[in-house]
């Protein structure tokens, strides 16, 4: 799960940065405000890459997805891109967990087949 989710978060890092550039041209917000908000969101996306296996990491990722969608009020295209990344986040979490479960089953089967026949586990 970590690999898929981290890939999604890295993609969001770049999208947030580009959205900040667009927001500078499209809105009357100050550059300081735009880059403070964008910078915090970009930093959070990077930090979340390392926090995915910790409790609350996936939930913080969902909060970032909601914030990305909400940024559509400043840059309207972000409503669409936020929804796309929310769908990617869902798929990363959902299919990543399935992959992790399959890897665990495969490792258990491999370990069981490597044990000698006469010895109990």
mmCIF file of C-alpha atoms in Angstrom, residues 1-113:
data_model
loop_
_atom_site.group_PDB
_atom_site.id
_atom_site.type_symbol
_atom_site.label_atom_id
_atom_site.label_comp_id
_atom_site.label_asym_id
_atom_site.label_seq_id
_atom_site.Cartn_x
_atom_site.Cartn_y
_atom_site.Cartn_z
ATOM 1 C CA UNK A 1 0.000 0.000 0.000
ATOM 2 C CA UNK A 2 2.802 2.361 0.880
ATOM 3 C CA UNK A 3 4.276 2.404 -2.617
ATOM 4 C CA UNK A 4 0.987 3.159 -4.379
ATOM 5 C CA UNK A 5 -0.043 5.832 -1.876
ATOM 6 C CA UNK A 6 3.389 7.466 -1.920
ATOM 7 C CA UNK A 7 3.241 7.653 -5.715
ATOM 8 C CA UNK A 8 -0.109 9.403 -5.510
ATOM 9 C CA UNK A 9 1.222 11.853 -2.910
ATOM 10 C CA UNK A 10 4.281 12.702 -5.017
ATOM 11 C CA UNK A 11 1.986 13.420 -7.966
ATOM 12 C CA UNK A 12 -0.080 15.685 -5.710
ATOM 13 C CA UNK A 13 3.082 17.500 -4.630
ATOM 14 C CA UNK A 14 3.662 18.656 -8.190
ATOM 15 C CA UNK A 15 -0.006 19.433 -8.876
ATOM 16 C CA UNK A 16 -0.187 21.595 -5.746
ATOM 17 C CA UNK A 17 2.909 23.500 -6.852
ATOM 18 C CA UNK A 18 1.498 24.106 -10.323
ATOM 19 C CA UNK A 19 -1.854 25.113 -8.827
ATOM 20 C CA UNK A 20 0.000 27.717 -6.761
ATOM 21 C CA UNK A 21 1.468 29.179 -9.939
ATOM 22 C CA UNK A 22 -1.975 29.301 -11.535
ATOM 23 C CA UNK A 23 -3.505 30.848 -8.410
ATOM 24 C CA UNK A 24 -0.989 33.698 -8.596
ATOM 25 C CA UNK A 25 -2.359 34.627 -12.021
ATOM 26 C CA UNK A 26 -6.060 33.972 -11.420
ATOM 27 C CA UNK A 27 -6.759 35.444 -7.986
ATOM 28 C CA UNK A 28 -6.299 38.598 -6.004
ATOM 29 C CA UNK A 29 -4.750 36.694 -3.091
ATOM 30 C CA UNK A 30 -1.263 37.787 -2.090
ATOM 31 C CA UNK A 31 1.693 35.694 -3.170
ATOM 32 C CA UNK A 32 2.587 35.150 0.486
ATOM 33 C CA UNK A 33 -0.839 33.646 1.192
ATOM 34 C CA UNK A 34 -0.775 31.452 -1.903
ATOM 35 C CA UNK A 35 2.714 30.092 -1.255
ATOM 36 C CA UNK A 36 2.138 29.648 2.473
ATOM 37 C CA UNK A 37 -0.926 27.486 1.834
ATOM 38 C CA UNK A 38 0.635 25.709 -1.147
ATOM 39 C CA UNK A 39 3.905 25.166 0.689
ATOM 40 C CA UNK A 40 2.179 23.648 3.714
ATOM 41 C CA UNK A 41 0.147 21.334 1.464
ATOM 42 C CA UNK A 42 3.253 20.347 -0.508
ATOM 43 C CA UNK A 43 5.195 19.667 2.682
ATOM 44 C CA UNK A 44 2.306 17.634 4.079
ATOM 45 C CA UNK A 45 2.184 15.519 0.915
ATOM 46 C CA UNK A 46 5.899 14.720 1.283
ATOM 47 C CA UNK A 47 5.684 14.025 5.023
ATOM 48 C CA UNK A 48 2.709 11.742 4.475
ATOM 49 C CA UNK A 49 4.852 9.525 2.265
ATOM 50 C CA UNK A 50 6.775 8.529 5.370
ATOM 51 C CA UNK A 51 3.756 8.389 7.664
ATOM 52 C CA UNK A 52 1.605 5.987 5.660
ATOM 53 C CA UNK A 53 2.330 2.957 7.821
ATOM 54 C CA UNK A 54 1.745 4.861 11.070
ATOM 55 C CA UNK A 55 -1.660 5.186 12.720
ATOM 56 C CA UNK A 56 -3.616 8.031 11.169
ATOM 57 C CA UNK A 57 -1.434 8.309 8.060
ATOM 58 C CA UNK A 58 -4.156 7.214 5.650
ATOM 59 C CA UNK A 59 -6.706 9.467 7.390
ATOM 60 C CA UNK A 60 -4.378 12.467 7.004
ATOM 61 C CA UNK A 61 -4.141 11.527 3.338
ATOM 62 C CA UNK A 62 -7.927 11.736 3.103
ATOM 63 C CA UNK A 63 -7.791 15.180 4.739
ATOM 64 C CA UNK A 64 -5.282 16.262 2.102
ATOM 65 C CA UNK A 65 -7.626 14.982 -0.618
ATOM 66 C CA UNK A 66 -10.483 17.043 0.831
ATOM 67 C CA UNK A 67 -8.249 20.132 0.960
ATOM 68 C CA UNK A 68 -7.203 19.557 -2.646
ATOM 69 C CA UNK A 69 -10.838 19.453 -3.744
ATOM 70 C CA UNK A 70 -11.639 22.529 -1.644
ATOM 71 C CA UNK A 71 -8.821 24.416 -3.376
ATOM 72 C CA UNK A 72 -11.183 24.487 -6.352
ATOM 73 C CA UNK A 73 -12.751 27.564 -4.773
ATOM 74 C CA UNK A 74 -9.520 29.398 -5.610
ATOM 75 C CA UNK A 75 -8.544 27.588 -8.829
ATOM 76 C CA UNK A 76 -11.695 26.023 -10.336
ATOM 77 C CA UNK A 77 -9.768 23.325 -12.222
ATOM 78 C CA UNK A 78 -8.768 21.901 -8.852
ATOM 79 C CA UNK A 79 -12.314 20.636 -8.292
ATOM 80 C CA UNK A 80 -11.668 18.189 -11.140
ATOM 81 C CA UNK A 81 -8.022 17.451 -10.306
ATOM 82 C CA UNK A 82 -8.863 17.061 -6.621
ATOM 83 C CA UNK A 83 -11.567 14.536 -7.461
ATOM 84 C CA UNK A 84 -9.157 12.651 -9.729
ATOM 85 C CA UNK A 85 -6.535 12.490 -6.987
ATOM 86 C CA UNK A 86 -9.151 11.468 -4.416
ATOM 87 C CA UNK A 87 -10.093 8.570 -6.712
ATOM 88 C CA UNK A 88 -6.406 7.699 -7.123
ATOM 89 C CA UNK A 89 -5.975 7.851 -3.337
ATOM 90 C CA UNK A 90 -8.923 5.504 -2.831
ATOM 91 C CA UNK A 91 -7.536 3.090 -5.436
ATOM 92 C CA UNK A 92 -4.056 3.251 -3.900
ATOM 93 C CA UNK A 93 -5.373 2.452 -0.429
ATOM 94 C CA UNK A 94 -7.850 -0.195 -1.592
ATOM 95 C CA UNK A 95 -5.648 -2.092 -4.014
ATOM 96 C CA UNK A 96 -2.507 -1.496 -1.965
ATOM 97 C CA UNK A 97 -4.088 -3.308 0.982
ATOM 98 C CA UNK A 98 -5.107 -6.178 -1.285
ATOM 99 C CA UNK A 99 -1.550 -6.431 -2.598
ATOM 100 C CA UNK A 100 -0.157 -6.378 0.954
ATOM 101 C CA UNK A 101 -2.551 -9.175 1.958
ATOM 102 C CA UNK A 102 -1.559 -11.255 -1.076
ATOM 103 C CA UNK A 103 2.144 -10.738 -0.301
ATOM 104 C CA UNK A 104 1.571 -11.836 3.302
ATOM 105 C CA UNK A 105 -0.282 -14.980 2.148
ATOM 106 C CA UNK A 106 2.457 -15.768 -0.352
ATOM 107 C CA UNK A 107 5.182 -15.297 2.294
ATOM 108 C CA UNK A 108 3.299 -17.550 4.726
ATOM 109 C CA UNK A 109 2.888 -20.242 2.072
ATOM 110 C CA UNK A 110 6.527 -19.967 1.092
ATOM 111 C CA UNK A 111 7.622 -20.196 4.728
ATOM 112 C CA UNK A 112 5.373 -23.209 5.334
ATOM 113 C CA UNK A 113 6.773 -25.048 2.320
#
